[in-house]
CSV table of C-alpha atoms and ligand atoms in Angstrom, one decimal:
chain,number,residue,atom,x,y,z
Q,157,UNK,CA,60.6,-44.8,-30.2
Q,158,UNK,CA,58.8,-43.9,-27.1
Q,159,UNK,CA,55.0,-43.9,-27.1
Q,160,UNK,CA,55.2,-40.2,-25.3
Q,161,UNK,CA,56.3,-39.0,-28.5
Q,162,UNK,CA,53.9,-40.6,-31.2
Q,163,UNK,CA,50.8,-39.4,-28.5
Q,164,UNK,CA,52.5,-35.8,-28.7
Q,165,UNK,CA,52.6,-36.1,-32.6
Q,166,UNK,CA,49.0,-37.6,-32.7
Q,167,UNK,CA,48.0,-34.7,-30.7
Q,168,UNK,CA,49.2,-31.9,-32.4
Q,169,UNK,CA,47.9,-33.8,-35.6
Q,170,UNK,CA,44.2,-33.5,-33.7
Q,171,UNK,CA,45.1,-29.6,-33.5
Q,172,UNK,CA,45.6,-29.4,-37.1
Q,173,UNK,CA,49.2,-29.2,-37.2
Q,174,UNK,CA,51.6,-30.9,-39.7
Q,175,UNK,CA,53.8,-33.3,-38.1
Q,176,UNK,CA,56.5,-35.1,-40.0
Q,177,UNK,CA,56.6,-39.1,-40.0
Q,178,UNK,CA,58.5,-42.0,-40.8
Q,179,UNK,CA,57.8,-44.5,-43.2
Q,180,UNK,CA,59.6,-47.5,-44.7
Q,181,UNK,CA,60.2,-45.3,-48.2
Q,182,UNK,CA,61.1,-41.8,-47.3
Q,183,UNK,CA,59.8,-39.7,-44.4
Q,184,UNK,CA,56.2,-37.7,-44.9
Q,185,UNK,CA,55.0,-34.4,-44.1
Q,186,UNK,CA,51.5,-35.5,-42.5
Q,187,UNK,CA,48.4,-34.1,-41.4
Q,188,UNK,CA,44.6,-34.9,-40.9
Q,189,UNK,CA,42.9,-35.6,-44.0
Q,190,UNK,CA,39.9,-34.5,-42.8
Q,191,UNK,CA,41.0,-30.9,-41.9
Q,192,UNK,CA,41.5,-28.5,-44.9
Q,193,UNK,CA,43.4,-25.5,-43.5
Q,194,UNK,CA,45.7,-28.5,-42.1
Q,195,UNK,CA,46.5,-29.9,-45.4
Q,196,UNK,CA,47.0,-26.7,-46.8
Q,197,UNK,CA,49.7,-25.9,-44.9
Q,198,UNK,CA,51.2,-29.2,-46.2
Q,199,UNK,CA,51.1,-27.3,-49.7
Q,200,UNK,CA,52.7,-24.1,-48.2
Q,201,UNK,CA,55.3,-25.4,-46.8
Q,202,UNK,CA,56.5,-27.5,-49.2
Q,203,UNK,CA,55.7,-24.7,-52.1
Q,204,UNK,CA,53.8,-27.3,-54.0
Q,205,UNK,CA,51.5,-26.6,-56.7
Q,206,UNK,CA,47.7,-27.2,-55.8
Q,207,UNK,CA,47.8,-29.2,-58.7
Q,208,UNK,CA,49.6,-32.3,-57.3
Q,209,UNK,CA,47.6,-34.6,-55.5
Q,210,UNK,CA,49.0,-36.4,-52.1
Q,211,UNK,CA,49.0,-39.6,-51.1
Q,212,UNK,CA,46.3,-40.9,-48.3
Q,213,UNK,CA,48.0,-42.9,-45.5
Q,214,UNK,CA,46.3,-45.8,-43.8
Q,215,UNK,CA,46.5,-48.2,-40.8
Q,216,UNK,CA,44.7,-50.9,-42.2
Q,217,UNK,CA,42.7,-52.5,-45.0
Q,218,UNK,CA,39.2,-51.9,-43.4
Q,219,UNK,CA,40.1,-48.1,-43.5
Q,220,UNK,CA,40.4,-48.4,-47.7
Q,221,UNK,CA,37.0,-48.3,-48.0
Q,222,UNK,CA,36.4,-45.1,-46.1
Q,223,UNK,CA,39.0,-43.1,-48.4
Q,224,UNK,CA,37.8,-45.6,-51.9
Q,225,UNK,CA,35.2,-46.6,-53.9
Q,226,UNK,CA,34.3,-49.3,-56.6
Q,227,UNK,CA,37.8,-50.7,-56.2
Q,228,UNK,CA,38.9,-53.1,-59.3
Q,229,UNK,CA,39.5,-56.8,-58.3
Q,230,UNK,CA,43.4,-56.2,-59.4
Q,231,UNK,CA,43.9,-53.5,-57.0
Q,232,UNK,CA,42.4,-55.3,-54.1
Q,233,UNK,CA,45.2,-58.3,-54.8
Q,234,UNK,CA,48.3,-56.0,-55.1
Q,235,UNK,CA,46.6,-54.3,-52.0
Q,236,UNK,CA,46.3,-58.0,-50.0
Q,237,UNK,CA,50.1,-58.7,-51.2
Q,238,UNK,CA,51.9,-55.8,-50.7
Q,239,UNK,CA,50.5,-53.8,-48.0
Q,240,UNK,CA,51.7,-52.9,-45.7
Q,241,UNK,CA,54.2,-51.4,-47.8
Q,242,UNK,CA,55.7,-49.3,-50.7
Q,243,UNK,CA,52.5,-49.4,-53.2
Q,244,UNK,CA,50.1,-46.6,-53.6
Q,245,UNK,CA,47.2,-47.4,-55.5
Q,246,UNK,CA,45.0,-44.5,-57.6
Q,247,UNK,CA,41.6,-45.4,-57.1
Q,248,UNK,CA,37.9,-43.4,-57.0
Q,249,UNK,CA,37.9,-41.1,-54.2
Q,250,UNK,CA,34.8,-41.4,-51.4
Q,251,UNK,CA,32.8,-38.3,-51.3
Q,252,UNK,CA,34.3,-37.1,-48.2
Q,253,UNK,CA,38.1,-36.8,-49.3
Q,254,UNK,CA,38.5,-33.6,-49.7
Q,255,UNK,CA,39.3,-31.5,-53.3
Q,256,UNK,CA,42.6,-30.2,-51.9
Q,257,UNK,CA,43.9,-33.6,-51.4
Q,258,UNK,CA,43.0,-34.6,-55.2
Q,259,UNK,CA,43.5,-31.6,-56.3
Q,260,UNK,CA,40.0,-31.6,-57.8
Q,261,UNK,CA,39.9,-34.9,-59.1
Q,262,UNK,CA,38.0,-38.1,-58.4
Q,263,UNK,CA,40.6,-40.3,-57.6
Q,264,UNK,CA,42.5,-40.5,-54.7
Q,265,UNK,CA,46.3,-42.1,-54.0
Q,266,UNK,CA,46.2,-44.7,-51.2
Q,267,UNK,CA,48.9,-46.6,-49.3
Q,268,UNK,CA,49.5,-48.5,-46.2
Q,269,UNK,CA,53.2,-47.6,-44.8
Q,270,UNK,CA,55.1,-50.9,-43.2
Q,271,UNK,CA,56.5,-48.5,-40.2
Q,272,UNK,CA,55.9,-49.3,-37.1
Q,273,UNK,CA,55.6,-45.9,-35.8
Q,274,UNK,CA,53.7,-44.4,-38.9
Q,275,UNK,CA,51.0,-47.4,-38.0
Q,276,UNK,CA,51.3,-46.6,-34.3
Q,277,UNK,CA,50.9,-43.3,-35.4
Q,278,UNK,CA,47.8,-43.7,-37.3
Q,279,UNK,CA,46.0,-46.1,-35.0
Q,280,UNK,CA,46.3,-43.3,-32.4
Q,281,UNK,CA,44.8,-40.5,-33.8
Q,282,UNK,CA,41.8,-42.4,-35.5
Q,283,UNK,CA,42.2,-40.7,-39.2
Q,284,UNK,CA,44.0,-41.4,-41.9
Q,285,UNK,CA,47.1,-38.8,-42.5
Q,286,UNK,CA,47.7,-37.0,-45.9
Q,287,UNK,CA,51.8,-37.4,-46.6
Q,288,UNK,CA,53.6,-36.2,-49.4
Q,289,UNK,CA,57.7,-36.4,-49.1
Q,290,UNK,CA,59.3,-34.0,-46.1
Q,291,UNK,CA,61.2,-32.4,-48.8
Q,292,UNK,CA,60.5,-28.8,-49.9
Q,293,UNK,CA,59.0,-29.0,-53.9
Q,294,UNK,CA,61.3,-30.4,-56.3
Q,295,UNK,CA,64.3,-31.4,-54.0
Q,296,UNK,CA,65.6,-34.3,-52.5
Q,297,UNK,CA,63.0,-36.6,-50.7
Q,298,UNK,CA,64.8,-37.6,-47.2
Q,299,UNK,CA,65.5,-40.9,-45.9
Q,300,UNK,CA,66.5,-39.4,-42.3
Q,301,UNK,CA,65.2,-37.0,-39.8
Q,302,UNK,CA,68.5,-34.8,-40.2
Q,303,UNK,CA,67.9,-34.9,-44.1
Q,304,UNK,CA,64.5,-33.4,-42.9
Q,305,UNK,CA,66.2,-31.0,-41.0
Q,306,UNK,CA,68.7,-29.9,-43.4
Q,307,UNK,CA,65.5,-29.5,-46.1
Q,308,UNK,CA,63.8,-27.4,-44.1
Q,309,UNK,CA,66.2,-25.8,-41.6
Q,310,UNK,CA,64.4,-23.9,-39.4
Q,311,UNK,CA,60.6,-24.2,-41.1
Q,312,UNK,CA,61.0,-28.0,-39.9
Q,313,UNK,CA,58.0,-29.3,-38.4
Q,314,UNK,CA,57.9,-31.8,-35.3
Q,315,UNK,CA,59.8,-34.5,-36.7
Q,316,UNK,CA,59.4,-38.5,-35.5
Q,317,UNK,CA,62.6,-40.1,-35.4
Q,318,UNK,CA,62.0,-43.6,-36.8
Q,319,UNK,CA,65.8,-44.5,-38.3
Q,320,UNK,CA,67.0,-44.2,-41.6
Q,321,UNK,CA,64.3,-45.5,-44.7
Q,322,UNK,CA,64.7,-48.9,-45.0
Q,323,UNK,CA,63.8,-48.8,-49.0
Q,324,UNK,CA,64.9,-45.3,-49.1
Q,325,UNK,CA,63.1,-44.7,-52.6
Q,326,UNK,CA,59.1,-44.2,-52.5
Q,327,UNK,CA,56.4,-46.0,-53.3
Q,328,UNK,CA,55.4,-47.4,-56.7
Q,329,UNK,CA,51.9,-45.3,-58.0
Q,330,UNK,CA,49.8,-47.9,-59.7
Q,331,UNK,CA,46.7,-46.4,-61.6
Q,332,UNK,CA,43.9,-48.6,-62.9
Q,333,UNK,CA,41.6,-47.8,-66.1
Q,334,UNK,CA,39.0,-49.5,-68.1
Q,335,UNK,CA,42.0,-50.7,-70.6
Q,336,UNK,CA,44.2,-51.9,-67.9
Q,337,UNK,CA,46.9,-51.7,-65.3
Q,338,UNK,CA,49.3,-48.3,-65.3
Q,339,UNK,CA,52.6,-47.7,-63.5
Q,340,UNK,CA,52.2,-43.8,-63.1
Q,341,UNK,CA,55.7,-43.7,-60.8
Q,342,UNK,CA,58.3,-46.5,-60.6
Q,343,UNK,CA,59.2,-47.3,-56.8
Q,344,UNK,CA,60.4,-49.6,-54.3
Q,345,UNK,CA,58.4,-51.9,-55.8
Q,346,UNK,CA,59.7,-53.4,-59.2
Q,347,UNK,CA,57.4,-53.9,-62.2
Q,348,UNK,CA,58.0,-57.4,-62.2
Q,349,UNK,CA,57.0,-57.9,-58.5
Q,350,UNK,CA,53.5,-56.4,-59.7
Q,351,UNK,CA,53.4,-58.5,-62.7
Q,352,UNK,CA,54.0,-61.8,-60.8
Q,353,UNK,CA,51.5,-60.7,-58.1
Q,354,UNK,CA,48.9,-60.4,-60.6
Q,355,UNK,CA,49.9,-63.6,-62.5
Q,356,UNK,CA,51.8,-62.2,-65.3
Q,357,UNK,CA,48.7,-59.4,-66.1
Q,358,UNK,CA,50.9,-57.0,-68.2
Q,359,UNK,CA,51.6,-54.0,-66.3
Q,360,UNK,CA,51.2,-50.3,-68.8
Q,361,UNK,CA,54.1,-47.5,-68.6
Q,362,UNK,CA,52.5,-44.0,-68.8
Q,363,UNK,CA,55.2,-41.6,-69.8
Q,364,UNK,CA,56.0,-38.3,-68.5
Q,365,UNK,CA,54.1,-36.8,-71.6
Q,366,UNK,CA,51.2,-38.3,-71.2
Q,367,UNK,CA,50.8,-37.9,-67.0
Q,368,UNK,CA,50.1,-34.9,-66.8
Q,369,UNK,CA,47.6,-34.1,-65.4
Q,370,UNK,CA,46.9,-37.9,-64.1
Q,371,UNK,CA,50.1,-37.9,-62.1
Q,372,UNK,CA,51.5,-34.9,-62.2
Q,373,UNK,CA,54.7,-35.8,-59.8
Q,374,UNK,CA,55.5,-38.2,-62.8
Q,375,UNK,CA,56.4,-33.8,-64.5
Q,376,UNK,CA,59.7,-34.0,-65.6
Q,377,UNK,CA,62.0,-32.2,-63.1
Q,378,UNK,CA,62.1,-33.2,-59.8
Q,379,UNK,CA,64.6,-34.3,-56.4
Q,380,UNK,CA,67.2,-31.1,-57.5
Q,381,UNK,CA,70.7,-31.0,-55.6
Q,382,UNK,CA,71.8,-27.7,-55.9
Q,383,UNK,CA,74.7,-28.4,-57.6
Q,384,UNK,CA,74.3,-29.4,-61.5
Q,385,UNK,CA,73.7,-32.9,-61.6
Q,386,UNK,CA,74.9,-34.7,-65.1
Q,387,UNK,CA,73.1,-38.3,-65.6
Q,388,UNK,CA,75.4,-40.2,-67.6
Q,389,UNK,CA,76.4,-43.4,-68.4
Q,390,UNK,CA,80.1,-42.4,-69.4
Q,391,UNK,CA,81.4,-40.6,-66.3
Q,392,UNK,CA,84.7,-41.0,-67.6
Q,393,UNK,CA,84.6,-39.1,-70.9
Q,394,UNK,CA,82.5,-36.5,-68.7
Q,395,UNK,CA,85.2,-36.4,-66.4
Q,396,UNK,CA,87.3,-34.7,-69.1
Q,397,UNK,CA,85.8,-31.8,-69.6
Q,398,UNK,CA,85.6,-30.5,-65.9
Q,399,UNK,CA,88.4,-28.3,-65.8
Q,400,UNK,CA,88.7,-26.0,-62.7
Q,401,UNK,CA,85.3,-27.6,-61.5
Q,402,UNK,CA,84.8,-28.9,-57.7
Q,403,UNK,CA,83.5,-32.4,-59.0
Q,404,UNK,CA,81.2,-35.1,-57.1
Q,405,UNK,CA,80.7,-38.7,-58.6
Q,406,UNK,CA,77.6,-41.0,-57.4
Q,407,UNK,CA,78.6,-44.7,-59.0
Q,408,UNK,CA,76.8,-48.5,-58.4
Q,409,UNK,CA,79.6,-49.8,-58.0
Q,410,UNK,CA,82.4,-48.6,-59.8
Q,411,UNK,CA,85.6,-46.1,-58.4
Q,412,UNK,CA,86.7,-43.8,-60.6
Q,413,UNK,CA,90.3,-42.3,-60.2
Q,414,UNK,CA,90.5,-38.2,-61.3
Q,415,UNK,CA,92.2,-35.3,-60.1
Q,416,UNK,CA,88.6,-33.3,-60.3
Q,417,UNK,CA,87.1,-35.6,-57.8
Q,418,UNK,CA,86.5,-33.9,-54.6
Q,419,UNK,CA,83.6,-36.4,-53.2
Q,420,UNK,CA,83.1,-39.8,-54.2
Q,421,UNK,CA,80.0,-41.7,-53.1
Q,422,UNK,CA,79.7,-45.5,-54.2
Q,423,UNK,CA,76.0,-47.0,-53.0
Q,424,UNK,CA,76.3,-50.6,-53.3
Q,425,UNK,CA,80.4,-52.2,-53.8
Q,426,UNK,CA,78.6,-55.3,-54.1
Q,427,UNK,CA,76.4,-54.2,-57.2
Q,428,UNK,CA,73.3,-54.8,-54.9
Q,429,UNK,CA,70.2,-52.2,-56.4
Q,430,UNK,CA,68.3,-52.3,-53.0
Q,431,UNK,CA,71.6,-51.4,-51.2
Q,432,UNK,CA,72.3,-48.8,-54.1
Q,433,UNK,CA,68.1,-47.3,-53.1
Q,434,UNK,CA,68.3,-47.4,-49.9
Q,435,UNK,CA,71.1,-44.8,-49.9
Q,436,UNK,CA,70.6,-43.2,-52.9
Q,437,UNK,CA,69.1,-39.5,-51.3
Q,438,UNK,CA,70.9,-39.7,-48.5
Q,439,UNK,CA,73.6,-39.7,-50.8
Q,440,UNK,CA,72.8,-36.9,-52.7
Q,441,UNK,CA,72.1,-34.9,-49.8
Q,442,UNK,CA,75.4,-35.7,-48.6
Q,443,UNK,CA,77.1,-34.7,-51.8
Q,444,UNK,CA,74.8,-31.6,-52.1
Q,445,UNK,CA,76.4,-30.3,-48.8
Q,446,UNK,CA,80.0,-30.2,-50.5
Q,447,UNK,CA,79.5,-27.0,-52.2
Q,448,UNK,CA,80.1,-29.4,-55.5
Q,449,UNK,CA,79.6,-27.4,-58.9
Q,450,UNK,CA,78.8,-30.7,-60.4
Q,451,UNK,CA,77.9,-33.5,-59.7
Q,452,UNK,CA,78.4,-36.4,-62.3
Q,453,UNK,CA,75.6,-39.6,-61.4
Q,454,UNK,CA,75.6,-43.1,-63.3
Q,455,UNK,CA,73.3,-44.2,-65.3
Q,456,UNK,CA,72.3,-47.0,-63.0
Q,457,UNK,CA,71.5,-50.5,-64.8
Q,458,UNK,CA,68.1,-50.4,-66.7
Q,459,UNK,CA,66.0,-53.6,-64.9
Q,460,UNK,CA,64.6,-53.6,-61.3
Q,461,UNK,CA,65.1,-51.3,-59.1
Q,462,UNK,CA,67.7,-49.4,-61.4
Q,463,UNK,CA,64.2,-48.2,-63.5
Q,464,UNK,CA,62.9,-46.4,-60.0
Q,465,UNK,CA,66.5,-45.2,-59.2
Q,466,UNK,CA,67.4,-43.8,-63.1
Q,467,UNK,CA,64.0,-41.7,-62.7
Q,468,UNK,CA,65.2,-40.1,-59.6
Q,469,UNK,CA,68.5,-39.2,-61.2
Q,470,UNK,CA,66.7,-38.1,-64.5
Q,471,UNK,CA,64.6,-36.0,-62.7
Q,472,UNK,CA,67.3,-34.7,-60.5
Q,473,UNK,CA,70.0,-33.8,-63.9
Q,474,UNK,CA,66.4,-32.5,-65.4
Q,475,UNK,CA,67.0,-28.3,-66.6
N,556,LIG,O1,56.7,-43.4,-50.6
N,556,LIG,C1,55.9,-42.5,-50.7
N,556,LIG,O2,55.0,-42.6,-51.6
N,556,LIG,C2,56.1,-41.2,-49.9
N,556,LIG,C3,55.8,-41.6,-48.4
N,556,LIG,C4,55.8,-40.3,-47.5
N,556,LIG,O3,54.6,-42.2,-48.3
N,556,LIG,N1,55.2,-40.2,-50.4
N,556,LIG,C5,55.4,-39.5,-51.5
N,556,LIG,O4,54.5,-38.5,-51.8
N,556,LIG,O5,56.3,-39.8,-52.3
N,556,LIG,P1,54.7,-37.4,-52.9
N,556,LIG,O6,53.6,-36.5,-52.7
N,556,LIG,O7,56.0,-36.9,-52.9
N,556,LIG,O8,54.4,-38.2,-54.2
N,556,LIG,C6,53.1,-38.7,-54.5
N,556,LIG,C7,52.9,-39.1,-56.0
N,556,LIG,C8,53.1,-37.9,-56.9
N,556,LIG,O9,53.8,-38.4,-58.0
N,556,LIG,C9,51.6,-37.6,-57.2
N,556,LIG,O10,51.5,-36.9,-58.4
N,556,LIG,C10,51.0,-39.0,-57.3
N,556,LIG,O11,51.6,-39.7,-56.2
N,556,LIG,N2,49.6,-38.9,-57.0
N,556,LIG,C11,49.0,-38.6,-55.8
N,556,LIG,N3,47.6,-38.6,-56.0
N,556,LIG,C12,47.4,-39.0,-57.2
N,556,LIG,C13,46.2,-39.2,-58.0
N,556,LIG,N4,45.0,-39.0,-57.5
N,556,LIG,N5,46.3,-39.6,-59.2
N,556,LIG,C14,47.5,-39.8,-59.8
N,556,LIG,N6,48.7,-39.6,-59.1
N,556,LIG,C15,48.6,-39.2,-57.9
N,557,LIG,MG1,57.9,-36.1,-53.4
């Protein structure tokens, strides 16, 4: 990437406009933390509810403590071993961030991406950037500039071409309370990678009863194809009860053999789960162009990565 284009982006981000980044998980829609009507616009188009916080962006550690306050010992180590990268800590919010980015709370999400051009980015224009996915509310985050371009069509903002996602799922939200150590949103990082970075400290699940309103993007449905998606760990007996239907199938590793298949997308032949996240959205996006009337997912296997990639696809087959 040229640096004429990330000075053009950090300019219009000056301006107030909303500019649309790459990171390492999926590709942001950013603006100026700082400005209000700028962050709004984030909301608008999107079409999020006010009520769903975004995630504060960062280029480096000093920066945490101007966007956080009275941050637990824990958080600073997961910080120190996986930044940069895909963990967002929820910590309590400095004065200055503003309500619309907390949605009225006191804590605030915080993250430092590992993309070069998001950090070149952020270096350049001085304040942190506000980011939620490039996607518009509840479908499929993208992992590539034309994904962002196929989301929004012509609404799409200046986009930064930085590649396809490397982890192509986003970032694990870790949340920290008097009683412990939450996982608010499973990610690109595994539970067990926070566990062992914290010396085997037991690591809480909050459930998507019991987010709301903590995490509200924890809500039930989410990352909707058009198409009906069917989450299902029998694709086969699913298979037979399709009749007349244009039918897509997104396996791990398995290739299934029916006359209603029209599109079949395997992620990982090998039976790799960071292979299998990586092109997860892309693939749905791909499958979501067919003009499918269904599309039947796997259940993916429950440990690792699969945990971060069965809530996308829960979310997604979600009524
Ligand atoms: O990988 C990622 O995290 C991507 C890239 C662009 O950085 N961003 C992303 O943002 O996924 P978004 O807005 O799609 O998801 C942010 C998640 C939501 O589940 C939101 O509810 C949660 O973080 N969140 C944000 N602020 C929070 C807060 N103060 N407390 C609890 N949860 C929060
Ligand atoms: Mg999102």
């Amino acid at each position: 990437m040229s640096s004429p284009e990330i000075s053009k982006a950090a300019k219009m981000l000056q301006q107030g406009e909303v500019v649309v980044i790459p990171t390492e998980t999926v590709y942001g829609l950013a603006a100026n933390i700082y400005d209000a009507t700028a962050v709004r616009s984030i909301f608008e188009l999107k079409g999020r509810p006010s009520n769903n916080p975004l995630i504060v962006h960062i280029k480096s550690f000093e920066v945490l403590s101007e966007v956080a306050k009275n941050i637990p010992d824990t958080a600073l180590k997961l910080a120190s071993h996986f930044w940069p990268g895909p963990l967002t800590l929820v910590l309590e919010k400095q004065d200055t961030i503003l309500d619309v980015i907390t949605a009225g709370g006191n804590t605030v999400a915080v993250r430092m991406p590992n993309h070069p051009i998001a950090l070149n980015l952020l270096q350049e224009t001085g304040f942190p950037l506000a980011a939620p996915s490039a996607n518009p509310s509840n479908y499929i985050s993208p992992t590539s500039a034309e994904n962002v371009r196929k989301a929004f069509g012509e609404r799409a903002p200046f986009i930064l071409d930085g590649g396809p996602c490397q982890k192509g799922i986003e970032s694990t939200v870790v949340g920290f309370k008097s009683d412990g150590v939450y996982l608010y949103r499973h990610g690109a990082i595994t539970k067990e990678a926070l566990e062992a970075a914290l010396d085997g400290v037991e690591i809480k699940t909050i459930t998507h009863e019991s987010a709301s309103p903590a995490s509200p993007g924890m809500l039930l449905k989410h990352y909707s194809p058009r198409a009906k998606l069917i989450h299902t760990a029998d694709v086969k007996q699913h298979l037979l009860n399709v009749q007349g239907k244009q039918v897509g199938v997104l396996s791990f590793n398995t290739h299934y053999t029916h006359p209603a298949i029209a599109h079949q997308l395997i992620l990982s032949p090998s039976g790799n789960l960071e292979e299998a996240a990586q092109g997860l959205f892309n693939a749905l996006y791909e499958l979501d162009s067919k003009g499918l009337d269904i599309i039947l997912a796997e259940v993916f296997p429950e440990e690792g990565l699969g945990l971060a990639i069965n809530d996308r696809l829960g979310r997604a087959a979600a009524e």
